[in-house]
GROMACS .gro file of C-alpha atoms in nm:
model
  428
    1MET     CA    1  -3.081  -4.520  -0.707
    2ARG     CA    2  -3.095  -4.658  -1.089
    3THR     CA    3  -3.319  -4.592  -1.385
    4LEU     CA    4  -3.397  -4.758  -1.722
    5ALA     CA    5  -3.178  -4.740  -2.019
    6VAL     CA    6  -3.080  -4.762  -2.412
    7VAL     CA    7  -2.992  -4.979  -2.674
    8VAL     CA    8  -3.141  -4.857  -3.028
    9LEU     CA    9  -3.118  -4.909  -3.387
   10LEU     CA   10  -3.062  -4.814  -3.744
   11ALA     CA   11  -2.877  -4.693  -4.003
   12GLY     CA   12  -2.915  -4.523  -4.379
   13ALA     CA   13  -3.081  -4.703  -4.652
   14LEU     CA   14  -2.830  -4.767  -4.927
   15SER     CA   15  -3.072  -4.899  -5.229
   16VAL     CA   16  -2.732  -5.029  -5.461
   17ALA     CA   17  -2.772  -5.394  -5.551
   18CYS     CA   18  -2.479  -5.630  -5.473
   19GLU     CA   19  -2.441  -5.726  -5.852
   20ALA     CA   20  -2.367  -5.542  -6.181
   21PRO     CA   21  -2.666  -5.453  -6.403
   22SER     CA   22  -2.729  -5.688  -6.740
   23LYS     CA   23  -2.571  -5.588  -7.052
   24ASP     CA   24  -2.791  -5.478  -7.344
   25PRO     CA   25  -2.928  -5.805  -7.551
   26LEU     CA   26  -3.047  -5.540  -7.880
   27GLY     CA   27  -2.703  -5.351  -7.884
   28ARG     CA   28  -2.867  -5.006  -7.989
   29GLY     CA   29  -2.616  -4.818  -8.114
   30LEU     CA   30  -2.242  -4.780  -8.036
   31GLY     CA   31  -2.295  -4.556  -7.703
   32ALA     CA   32  -2.496  -4.867  -7.607
   33VAL     CA   33  -2.234  -5.095  -7.691
   34ARG     CA   34  -1.967  -4.887  -7.528
   35SER     CA   35  -2.209  -4.860  -7.190
   36ALA     CA   36  -2.292  -5.222  -7.213
   37ALA     CA   37  -1.980  -5.345  -7.236
   38ALA     CA   38  -1.868  -5.067  -6.968
   39VAL     CA   39  -2.123  -5.220  -6.733
   40GLY     CA   40  -2.022  -5.579  -6.788
   41SER     CA   41  -1.688  -5.528  -6.666
   42ALA     CA   42  -1.791  -5.318  -6.389
   43PRO     CA   43  -1.685  -5.474  -6.014
   44LEU     CA   44  -1.942  -5.588  -5.757
   45ARG     CA   45  -2.130  -5.318  -5.587
   46CYS     CA   46  -2.167  -5.339  -5.217
   47PRO     CA   47  -2.310  -5.073  -5.037
   48ALA     CA   48  -2.162  -4.986  -4.685
   49ASP     CA   49  -2.430  -5.037  -4.468
   50PRO     CA   50  -2.394  -4.979  -4.093
   51TRP     CA   51  -2.454  -5.213  -3.838
   52PRO     CA   52  -2.553  -4.998  -3.530
   53VAL     CA   53  -2.731  -5.220  -3.309
   54LEU     CA   54  -2.762  -5.557  -3.239
   55SER     CA   55  -2.884  -5.827  -3.536
   56HIS     CA   56  -2.841  -5.524  -3.720
   57ASP     CA   57  -3.199  -5.287  -3.723
   58SER     CA   58  -3.496  -5.249  -3.539
   59ALA     CA   59  -3.715  -5.522  -3.685
   60ARG     CA   60  -3.414  -5.740  -3.583
   61THR     CA   61  -3.318  -5.908  -3.907
   62GLY     CA   62  -2.946  -5.995  -3.840
   63THR     CA   63  -2.876  -5.847  -4.247
   64SER     CA   64  -2.694  -5.669  -4.411
   65ARG     CA   65  -2.705  -5.527  -4.761
   66GLY     CA   66  -2.352  -5.543  -4.829
   67CYS     CA   67  -2.114  -5.796  -4.902
   68CYS     CA   68  -1.839  -6.071  -4.757
   69SER     CA   69  -1.683  -6.368  -4.912
   70GLY     CA   70  -1.363  -6.625  -4.825
   71PRO     CA   71  -1.108  -6.564  -4.769
   72LEU     CA   72  -1.107  -6.407  -4.437
   73SER     CA   73  -0.787  -6.225  -4.340
   74VAL     CA   74  -0.693  -6.018  -4.037
   75ALA     CA   75  -0.643  -5.660  -4.100
   76TRP     CA   76  -0.583  -5.528  -3.711
   77ARG     CA   77  -0.722  -5.531  -3.383
   78PHE     CA   78  -0.798  -5.352  -3.109
   79VAL     CA   79  -0.739  -5.450  -2.739
   80PRO     CA   80  -0.887  -5.247  -2.476
   81PRO     CA   81  -0.666  -5.053  -2.302
   82ASP     CA   82  -0.651  -5.137  -1.880
   83ALA     CA   83  -0.717  -4.900  -1.637
   84VAL     CA   84  -0.532  -4.900  -1.316
   85GLN     CA   85  -0.580  -5.227  -1.119
   86ARG     CA   86  -0.874  -5.276  -1.333
   87PRO     CA   87  -0.835  -5.500  -1.646
   88ALA     CA   88  -1.075  -5.394  -1.929
   89ARG     CA   89  -1.229  -5.693  -2.184
   90ALA     CA   90  -1.426  -5.618  -2.514
   91GLN     CA   91  -1.793  -5.805  -2.500
   92HIS     CA   92  -2.001  -5.696  -2.861
   93VAL     CA   93  -1.861  -5.428  -3.150
   94ILE     CA   94  -2.142  -5.192  -3.378
   95ALA     CA   95  -2.045  -5.063  -3.703
   96GLY     CA   96  -2.119  -4.688  -3.804
   97PRO     CA   97  -2.031  -4.484  -4.111
   98LYS     CA   98  -1.731  -4.336  -3.953
   99ALA     CA   99  -1.635  -4.549  -3.673
  100LEU     CA  100  -1.714  -4.838  -3.456
  101TYR     CA  101  -1.830  -4.886  -3.063
  102VAL     CA  102  -1.735  -5.152  -2.887
  103SER     CA  103  -1.917  -5.246  -2.560
  104GLY     CA  104  -1.707  -5.394  -2.269
  105ILE     CA  105  -1.586  -5.361  -1.863
  106ILE     CA  106  -1.287  -5.192  -1.710
  107GLY     CA  107  -1.274  -5.406  -1.382
  108GLN     CA  108  -1.622  -5.486  -1.301
  109SER     CA  109  -1.769  -5.150  -1.451
  110PRO     CA  110  -1.990  -5.131  -1.774
  111ALA     CA  111  -1.768  -4.937  -2.047
  112VAL     CA  112  -1.780  -4.798  -2.413
  113PHE     CA  113  -1.472  -4.781  -2.644
  114ARG     CA  114  -1.495  -4.596  -2.984
  115VAL     CA  115  -1.238  -4.738  -3.221
  116SER     CA  116  -1.154  -4.620  -3.562
  117PRO     CA  117  -1.185  -4.775  -3.911
  118THR     CA  118  -0.799  -4.828  -3.894
  119GLY     CA  119  -0.848  -4.976  -3.534
  120GLU     CA  120  -0.692  -4.667  -3.315
  121LEU     CA  121  -0.850  -4.568  -2.989
  122ALA     CA  122  -1.030  -4.250  -2.987
  123TRP     CA  123  -1.228  -4.232  -2.701
  124THR     CA  124  -1.328  -4.416  -2.367
  125PHE     CA  125  -1.649  -4.388  -2.163
  126ASP     CA  126  -1.617  -4.553  -1.791
  127SER     CA  127  -1.961  -4.556  -1.636
  128HIS     CA  128  -1.765  -4.638  -1.289
  129VAL     CA  129  -2.068  -4.876  -1.161
  130ASP     CA  130  -2.013  -5.222  -1.079
  131ILE     CA  131  -2.278  -5.460  -1.255
  132THR     CA  132  -2.248  -5.550  -1.656
  133ARG     CA  133  -2.499  -5.796  -1.824
  134PHE     CA  134  -2.294  -5.749  -2.148
  135HIS     CA  135  -2.554  -5.583  -2.310
  136TRP     CA  136  -2.480  -5.441  -2.688
  137PRO     CA  137  -2.423  -5.023  -2.769
  138ALA     CA  138  -2.610  -4.886  -2.986
  139LEU     CA  139  -2.560  -4.582  -3.250
  140VAL     CA  140  -2.885  -4.393  -3.269
  141LEU     CA  141  -2.953  -4.023  -3.394
  142ASP     CA  142  -2.569  -3.981  -3.395
  143ARG     CA  143  -2.519  -4.060  -3.037
  144VAL     CA  144  -2.403  -4.336  -2.841
  145VAL     CA  145  -2.628  -4.539  -2.607
  146LEU     CA  146  -2.578  -4.790  -2.352
  147ASN     CA  147  -2.829  -4.949  -2.131
  148ASP     CA  148  -2.595  -5.177  -1.899
  149ASP     CA  149  -2.632  -5.057  -1.524
  150GLY     CA  150  -2.768  -4.756  -1.641
  151LEU     CA  151  -2.911  -4.547  -1.923
  152TYR     CA  152  -2.603  -4.397  -2.076
  153ILE     CA  153  -2.604  -4.122  -2.390
  154LEU     CA  154  -2.292  -4.051  -2.528
  155GLU     CA  155  -2.200  -3.789  -2.784
  156SER     CA  156  -2.065  -3.992  -3.036
  157ARG     CA  157  -1.735  -3.785  -3.123
  158THR     CA  158  -1.611  -3.717  -2.804
  159GLY     CA  159  -1.771  -3.966  -2.535
  160GLU     CA  160  -1.884  -3.696  -2.357
  161ARG     CA  161  -2.212  -3.798  -2.139
  162GLU     CA  162  -2.542  -3.681  -2.260
  163VAL     CA  163  -2.782  -3.826  -2.017
  164ASN     CA  164  -2.754  -4.058  -1.750
  165ARG     CA  165  -3.094  -4.154  -1.606
  166GLY     CA  166  -2.996  -4.352  -1.314
  167LEU     CA  167  -2.838  -4.724  -1.244
  168ASP     CA  168  -2.996  -5.031  -1.191
  169SER     CA  169  -3.147  -5.077  -1.504
  170TRP     CA  170  -3.086  -5.327  -1.812
  171GLY     CA  171  -3.231  -5.423  -2.107
  172GLU     CA  172  -3.274  -5.242  -2.463
  173VAL     CA  173  -3.408  -4.935  -2.648
  174LEU     CA  174  -3.492  -4.845  -2.984
  175THR     CA  175  -3.612  -4.579  -3.169
  176ASP     CA  176  -3.857  -4.528  -3.450
  177GLY     CA  177  -3.680  -4.221  -3.529
  178GLU     CA  178  -3.880  -4.010  -3.316
  179ASN     CA  179  -3.906  -4.149  -2.954
  180LEU     CA  180  -3.722  -4.436  -2.770
  181PHE     CA  181  -3.890  -4.803  -2.639
  182ALA     CA  182  -3.720  -4.981  -2.394
  183ASN     CA  183  -3.741  -5.203  -2.138
  184ASN     CA  184  -3.569  -5.330  -1.810
  185THR     CA  185  -3.512  -5.681  -1.752
  186TRP     CA  186  -3.408  -5.676  -1.389
  187TYR     CA  187  -3.577  -5.524  -1.086
  188VAL     CA  188  -3.278  -5.443  -0.851
  189ALA     CA  189  -3.353  -5.021  -0.659
  190GLY     CA  190  -3.441  -4.889  -0.973
  191PRO     CA  191  -3.698  -4.922  -1.248
  192LYS     CA  192  -3.949  -5.227  -1.219
  193LEU     CA  193  -3.941  -5.478  -1.494
  194TYR     CA  194  -4.140  -5.320  -1.770
  195ALA     CA  195  -4.170  -5.210  -2.236
  196GLY     CA  196  -4.216  -4.900  -2.262
  197ALA     CA  197  -4.194  -4.550  -2.456
  198LEU     CA  198  -3.943  -4.293  -2.391
  199GLU     CA  199  -3.900  -3.941  -2.505
  200SER     CA  200  -3.560  -3.893  -2.659
  201GLY     CA  201  -3.393  -3.757  -2.292
  202GLY     CA  202  -3.521  -4.064  -2.152
  203ALA     CA  203  -3.853  -3.972  -2.012
  204PRO     CA  204  -4.117  -4.201  -1.976
  205LEU     CA  205  -4.401  -4.181  -2.211
  206TRP     CA  206  -4.625  -4.487  -2.145
  207VAL     CA  207  -4.495  -4.833  -1.955
  208LYS     CA  208  -4.635  -5.183  -2.018
  209ASN     CA  209  -4.580  -5.500  -1.810
  210GLU     CA  210  -4.471  -5.388  -1.471
  211TYR     CA  211  -4.337  -5.654  -1.275
  212GLY     CA  212  -4.129  -5.650  -0.930
  213GLN     CA  213  -4.258  -5.592  -0.575
  214LYS     CA  214  -3.908  -5.617  -0.377
  215ALA     CA  215  -3.523  -5.577  -0.475
  216GLU     CA  216  -3.437  -5.894  -0.695
  217ASP     CA  217  -3.747  -6.109  -0.679
  218VAL     CA  218  -3.766  -6.113  -1.064
  219MET     CA  219  -3.565  -6.104  -1.370
  220ASP     CA  220  -3.688  -6.135  -1.757
  221ARG     CA  221  -3.442  -6.407  -1.905
  222VAL     CA  222  -3.515  -6.305  -2.251
  223GLY     CA  223  -3.604  -5.930  -2.251
  224GLY     CA  224  -3.626  -5.926  -2.632
  225LEU     CA  225  -3.775  -5.587  -2.806
  226SER     CA  226  -3.840  -5.536  -3.169
  227LEU     CA  227  -3.989  -5.302  -3.376
  228SER     CA  228  -4.146  -5.248  -3.770
  229ASP     CA  229  -4.434  -5.083  -3.850
  230GLY     CA  230  -4.562  -4.894  -3.592
  231VAL     CA  231  -4.537  -5.242  -3.347
  232LEU     CA  232  -4.348  -5.313  -3.066
  233VAL     CA  233  -4.290  -5.672  -2.998
  234GLN     CA  234  -4.159  -5.748  -2.610
  235SER     CA  235  -4.088  -6.088  -2.580
  236ALA     CA  236  -4.032  -6.173  -2.223
  237ASP     CA  237  -3.947  -6.500  -2.002
  238TYR     CA  238  -4.030  -6.378  -1.645
  239ARG     CA  239  -3.849  -6.575  -1.323
  240PRO     CA  240  -3.973  -6.667  -1.140
  241SER     CA  241  -4.325  -6.493  -1.152
  242PRO     CA  242  -4.589  -6.578  -1.417
  243GLY     CA  243  -4.632  -6.348  -1.670
  244SER     CA  244  -4.403  -6.430  -1.938
  245GLY     CA  245  -4.544  -6.462  -2.343
  246LEU     CA  246  -4.500  -6.250  -2.698
  247PHE     CA  247  -4.663  -5.916  -2.655
  248ALA     CA  248  -4.762  -5.677  -2.969
  249PHE     CA  249  -4.800  -5.253  -2.855
  250ALA     CA  250  -4.883  -4.982  -3.082
  251THR     CA  251  -4.543  -4.740  -3.042
  252ALA     CA  252  -4.787  -4.442  -3.087
  253ASP     CA  253  -4.958  -4.478  -2.708
  254GLY     CA  254  -4.874  -4.817  -2.610
  255SER     CA  255  -5.214  -4.972  -2.650
  256GLU     CA  256  -5.197  -5.376  -2.649
  257ARG     CA  257  -5.257  -5.504  -2.988
  258TRP     CA  258  -5.232  -5.869  -2.887
  259ARG     CA  259  -5.073  -6.130  -2.691
  260ALA     CA  260  -4.948  -6.484  -2.667
  261GLU     CA  261  -4.920  -6.701  -2.344
  262ILE     CA  262  -4.608  -6.847  -2.476
  263ILE     CA  263  -4.225  -6.883  -2.329
  264PRO     CA  264  -4.006  -6.693  -2.571
  265ARG     CA  265  -3.708  -6.807  -2.574
  266SER     CA  266  -3.528  -6.593  -2.821
  267HIS     CA  267  -3.593  -6.190  -2.913
  268ALA     CA  268  -3.842  -6.200  -3.234
  269SER     CA  269  -3.775  -6.095  -3.594
  270ILE     CA  270  -4.015  -5.879  -3.776
  271GLY     CA  271  -4.069  -5.899  -4.177
  272GLY     CA  272  -4.334  -5.956  -4.416
  273GLY     CA  273  -4.668  -5.861  -4.180
  274SER     CA  274  -4.534  -6.182  -3.965
  275VAL     CA  275  -4.319  -6.196  -3.595
  276PHE     CA  276  -4.094  -6.469  -3.587
  277VAL     CA  277  -3.929  -6.632  -3.260
  278LEU     CA  278  -3.828  -6.961  -3.089
  279GLU     CA  279  -3.988  -7.082  -2.812
  280ARG     CA  280  -3.941  -7.270  -2.527
  281ARG     CA  281  -4.100  -7.647  -2.570
  282GLU     CA  282  -4.061  -7.811  -2.184
  283GLY     CA  283  -4.158  -8.169  -2.196
  284SER     CA  284  -4.178  -8.197  -2.570
  285GLY     CA  285  -3.921  -8.397  -2.773
  286GLU     CA  286  -3.707  -8.069  -2.902
  287PRO     CA  287  -3.617  -7.807  -2.633
  288SER     CA  288  -3.781  -7.502  -2.897
  289ALA     CA  289  -4.070  -7.445  -3.131
  290LEU     CA  290  -3.990  -7.145  -3.416
  291THR     CA  291  -4.269  -6.996  -3.458
  292ALA     CA  292  -4.469  -6.756  -3.699
  293ARG     CA  293  -4.747  -6.492  -3.596
  294ARG     CA  294  -4.883  -6.235  -3.764
  295LEU     CA  295  -4.803  -5.909  -3.705
  296SER     CA  296  -5.153  -5.762  -3.726
  297ASP     CA  297  -5.325  -6.006  -3.465
  298GLY     CA  298  -5.062  -6.254  -3.298
  299GLU     CA  299  -5.271  -6.520  -3.486
  300LEU     CA  300  -5.024  -6.843  -3.510
  301LEU     CA  301  -4.918  -6.930  -3.898
  302TRP     CA  302  -4.673  -7.242  -3.841
  303GLU     CA  303  -4.447  -7.382  -3.615
  304VAL     CA  304  -4.152  -7.573  -3.653
  305PRO     CA  305  -4.004  -7.793  -3.394
  306ILE     CA  306  -3.592  -7.714  -3.377
  307ALA     CA  307  -3.309  -7.826  -3.125
  308SER     CA  308  -3.204  -7.481  -3.039
  309THR     CA  309  -3.151  -7.228  -2.792
  310GLN     CA  310  -3.050  -6.952  -2.904
  311SER     CA  311  -3.142  -6.640  -2.716
  312ILE     CA  312  -3.141  -6.427  -3.061
  313ALA     CA  313  -3.367  -6.362  -3.275
  314PRO     CA  314  -3.411  -6.564  -3.637
  315ALA     CA  315  -3.210  -6.400  -3.898
  316LEU     CA  316  -3.451  -6.267  -4.165
  317VAL     CA  317  -3.342  -6.276  -4.506
  318ARG     CA  318  -3.546  -6.232  -4.797
  319ASP     CA  319  -3.788  -6.523  -4.763
  320LEU     CA  320  -3.561  -6.756  -4.581
  321LEU     CA  321  -3.526  -6.784  -4.135
  322LEU     CA  322  -3.228  -6.872  -4.027
  323VAL     CA  323  -3.168  -7.033  -3.721
  324ARG     CA  324  -2.844  -7.230  -3.545
  325ARG     CA  325  -2.937  -7.551  -3.401
  326ASP     CA  326  -2.743  -7.685  -3.075
  327ASP     CA  327  -2.486  -7.911  -3.285
  328GLY     CA  328  -2.385  -7.586  -3.442
  329ALA     CA  329  -2.544  -7.660  -3.761
  330LEU     CA  330  -2.720  -7.354  -3.964
  331VAL     CA  331  -3.065  -7.407  -4.106
  332ALA     CA  332  -3.310  -7.252  -4.307
  333LEU     CA  333  -3.666  -7.236  -4.301
  334SER     CA  334  -3.905  -7.060  -4.563
  335ALA     CA  335  -4.080  -6.766  -4.409
  336LYS     CA  336  -4.384  -6.873  -4.560
  337ASP     CA  337  -4.454  -7.230  -4.426
  338GLY     CA  338  -4.154  -7.331  -4.231
  339LYS     CA  339  -4.047  -7.598  -4.453
  340ARG     CA  340  -3.674  -7.666  -4.401
  341ARG     CA  341  -3.447  -7.504  -4.774
  342TRP     CA  342  -3.119  -7.659  -4.655
  343ALA     CA  343  -2.934  -7.729  -4.346
  344THR     CA  344  -2.506  -7.739  -4.312
  345PRO     CA  345  -2.373  -7.930  -4.042
  346LEU     CA  346  -2.083  -7.714  -3.891
  347GLU     CA  347  -1.895  -7.703  -3.522
  348PRO     CA  348  -2.032  -7.485  -3.214
  349PRO     CA  349  -1.888  -7.185  -3.177
  350ARG     CA  350  -1.632  -7.215  -2.865
  351ASP     CA  351  -1.817  -7.094  -2.540
  352SER     CA  352  -1.732  -6.767  -2.502
  353GLY     CA  353  -1.933  -6.681  -2.111
  354MET     CA  354  -2.103  -6.385  -2.307
  355LEU     CA  355  -2.446  -6.290  -2.284
  356TRP     CA  356  -2.648  -6.201  -2.609
  357ALA     CA  357  -2.374  -6.346  -2.832
  358THR     CA  358  -2.451  -6.386  -3.207
  359SER     CA  359  -2.276  -6.650  -3.448
  360PHE     CA  360  -2.368  -6.546  -3.755
  361ALA     CA  361  -2.415  -6.235  -4.020
  362VAL     CA  362  -2.593  -6.219  -4.328
  363ALA     CA  363  -2.453  -6.058  -4.628
  364ARG     CA  364  -2.735  -6.022  -4.909
  365GLY     CA  365  -2.538  -5.855  -5.144
  366SER     CA  366  -2.334  -6.145  -5.198
  367SER     CA  367  -2.562  -6.411  -5.127
  368THR     CA  368  -2.346  -6.533  -4.821
  369VAL     CA  369  -2.364  -6.625  -4.485
  370VAL     CA  370  -2.055  -6.570  -4.224
  371ALA     CA  371  -2.046  -6.825  -3.920
  372VAL     CA  372  -1.862  -6.887  -3.659
  373GLN     CA  373  -1.718  -7.219  -3.624
  374GLY     CA  374  -1.478  -7.345  -3.322
  375ASP     CA  375  -1.251  -7.045  -3.298
  376GLY     CA  376  -1.265  -6.993  -3.706
  377PHE     CA  377  -1.541  -6.886  -3.954
  378ALA     CA  378  -1.708  -7.066  -4.208
  379VAL     CA  379  -1.859  -6.879  -4.540
  380LEU     CA  380  -2.217  -7.041  -4.681
  381SER     CA  381  -2.387  -6.987  -4.991
  382LEU     CA  382  -2.750  -6.784  -4.925
  383SER     CA  383  -2.900  -7.021  -5.154
  384ASP     CA  384  -2.831  -7.342  -5.057
  385GLY     CA  385  -2.586  -7.329  -4.797
  386LYS     CA  386  -2.313  -7.478  -4.984
  387LEU     CA  387  -1.953  -7.429  -4.775
  388LEU     CA  388  -1.794  -7.183  -4.949
  389TRP     CA  389  -1.483  -7.134  -4.732
  390ARG     CA  390  -1.368  -7.192  -4.372
  391GLY     CA  391  -1.086  -7.158  -4.162
  392THR     CA  392  -0.944  -6.966  -3.864
  393PRO     CA  393  -0.752  -6.649  -3.998
  394ARG     CA  394  -0.370  -6.639  -3.867
  395GLY     CA  395  -0.462  -6.403  -3.538
  396VAL     CA  396  -0.765  -6.458  -3.438
  397GLU     CA  397  -0.797  -6.616  -3.066
  398LYS     CA  398  -1.035  -6.838  -2.897
  399ALA     CA  399  -1.405  -6.794  -2.813
  400VAL     CA  400  -1.504  -6.542  -3.123
  401HIS     CA  401  -1.826  -6.444  -3.113
  402SER     CA  402  -2.106  -6.147  -3.243
  403PRO     CA  403  -2.041  -6.116  -3.594
  404VAL     CA  404  -2.131  -5.776  -3.777
  405LEU     CA  405  -2.042  -5.663  -4.142
  406PHE     CA  406  -1.966  -5.344  -4.248
  407GLY     CA  407  -1.815  -5.178  -4.554
  408GLY     CA  408  -1.625  -5.519  -4.686
  409ARG     CA  409  -1.515  -5.651  -4.381
  410LEU     CA  410  -1.597  -5.886  -4.099
  411TYR     CA  411  -1.598  -5.776  -3.701
  412ALA     CA  412  -1.585  -5.959  -3.401
  413VAL     CA  413  -1.500  -6.009  -3.069
  414ASP     CA  414  -1.267  -6.254  -2.971
  415ARG     CA  415  -1.080  -6.328  -2.588
  416LYS     CA  416  -0.804  -6.002  -2.630
  417GLY     CA  417  -1.026  -5.727  -2.805
  418VAL     CA  418  -1.204  -5.728  -3.136
  419VAL     CA  419  -1.045  -5.809  -3.451
  420ALA     CA  420  -1.119  -5.674  -3.775
  421LEU     CA  421  -1.105  -5.910  -4.115
  422GLU     CA  422  -1.098  -5.829  -4.456
  423CYS     CA  423  -1.378  -6.034  -4.626
  424GLY     CA  424  -1.309  -6.174  -5.042
  425ALA     CA  425  -1.339  -5.946  -5.352
  426GLU     CA  426  -1.633  -6.062  -5.449
  427GLY     CA  427  -1.924  -6.279  -5.354
  428ASP     CA  428  -2.064  -6.593  -5.507
   0.00000   0.00000   0.00000
């Protein structure tokens, strides 16, 4: 009856740093002096780095090369239009170079809305099916992909459906620029639970970790995929059957590189030759441990207990890992050894009831972190966790979640729809 799905990745690379070059200290000639003076007075330059998938990229770093600082102010909001006797609701938003794409529901049906940079609706895709698991949309290879009760590949400019691989598939999809890599997290009447590679049209190339004997007998409660350096990492928590773990496969042929027999609590992030994930620690003093494993062979490098039950991958920026504790605090740890660098107390976000919701986004260009706290936001210094600004901008409604950054704006979802917020002029 139903089939697999997609969610994917990435955007282009911009190498512009978010800081002005230093003046020439030697003052070599009038031209050099004039040039140095011009550079010294230049504003910060922050690349317009799209945020096309959950956690920004295929490695799940949760980090933009752009900038954002306080104060935040509402520029516009988008409210998804209802259909006849079918109210609509926004779930998550991603930012492409030319438009925003919002996943949501119309009635009970997963849907996608394309929204202009000024907040106007361009098109609506209505799946007309009946079960959402709140998965993020993805913008990949100039197509919009949704893997939520079906694999839907849409033409990005018109919203016309290009590929439909059937129903009963929920999960993520990534790409290495040539093939897709996907999983299914709930076995109903379509594909079994799996992780694997697909052709661009969704036909399977290789499949690993298939589970499921009869309808609704197993579900993957984490369902994480991440990809870097020719390795696909799957973090799976199968309920009720055994087999949970962290798995690494060669993207070329699906050969297993290694496995760790753990119970993942979160998706994994990848960077610097390491894989970072929160693991469940049942019966221990803390609900989770943050661990680092070598990407090449899975060897455990370090582990640190932490009271966090977040399902999203730890954010990774430079040499820091960022994790949200259950009490709301944002904690930064060294990616090298797990030692704490700083921890800033914050009010926990109001519960949105949204699966796969995120609560902060990193702006590497301005060395800041924008975090949801309560029904508002806080902006922190990335270097030491210092609180730079906090507030609830007028026009932001309750239960705000899943912030993403693009082009000097922060986009997030609240109980009414998508809100676009102008960031402050400069970073710290």
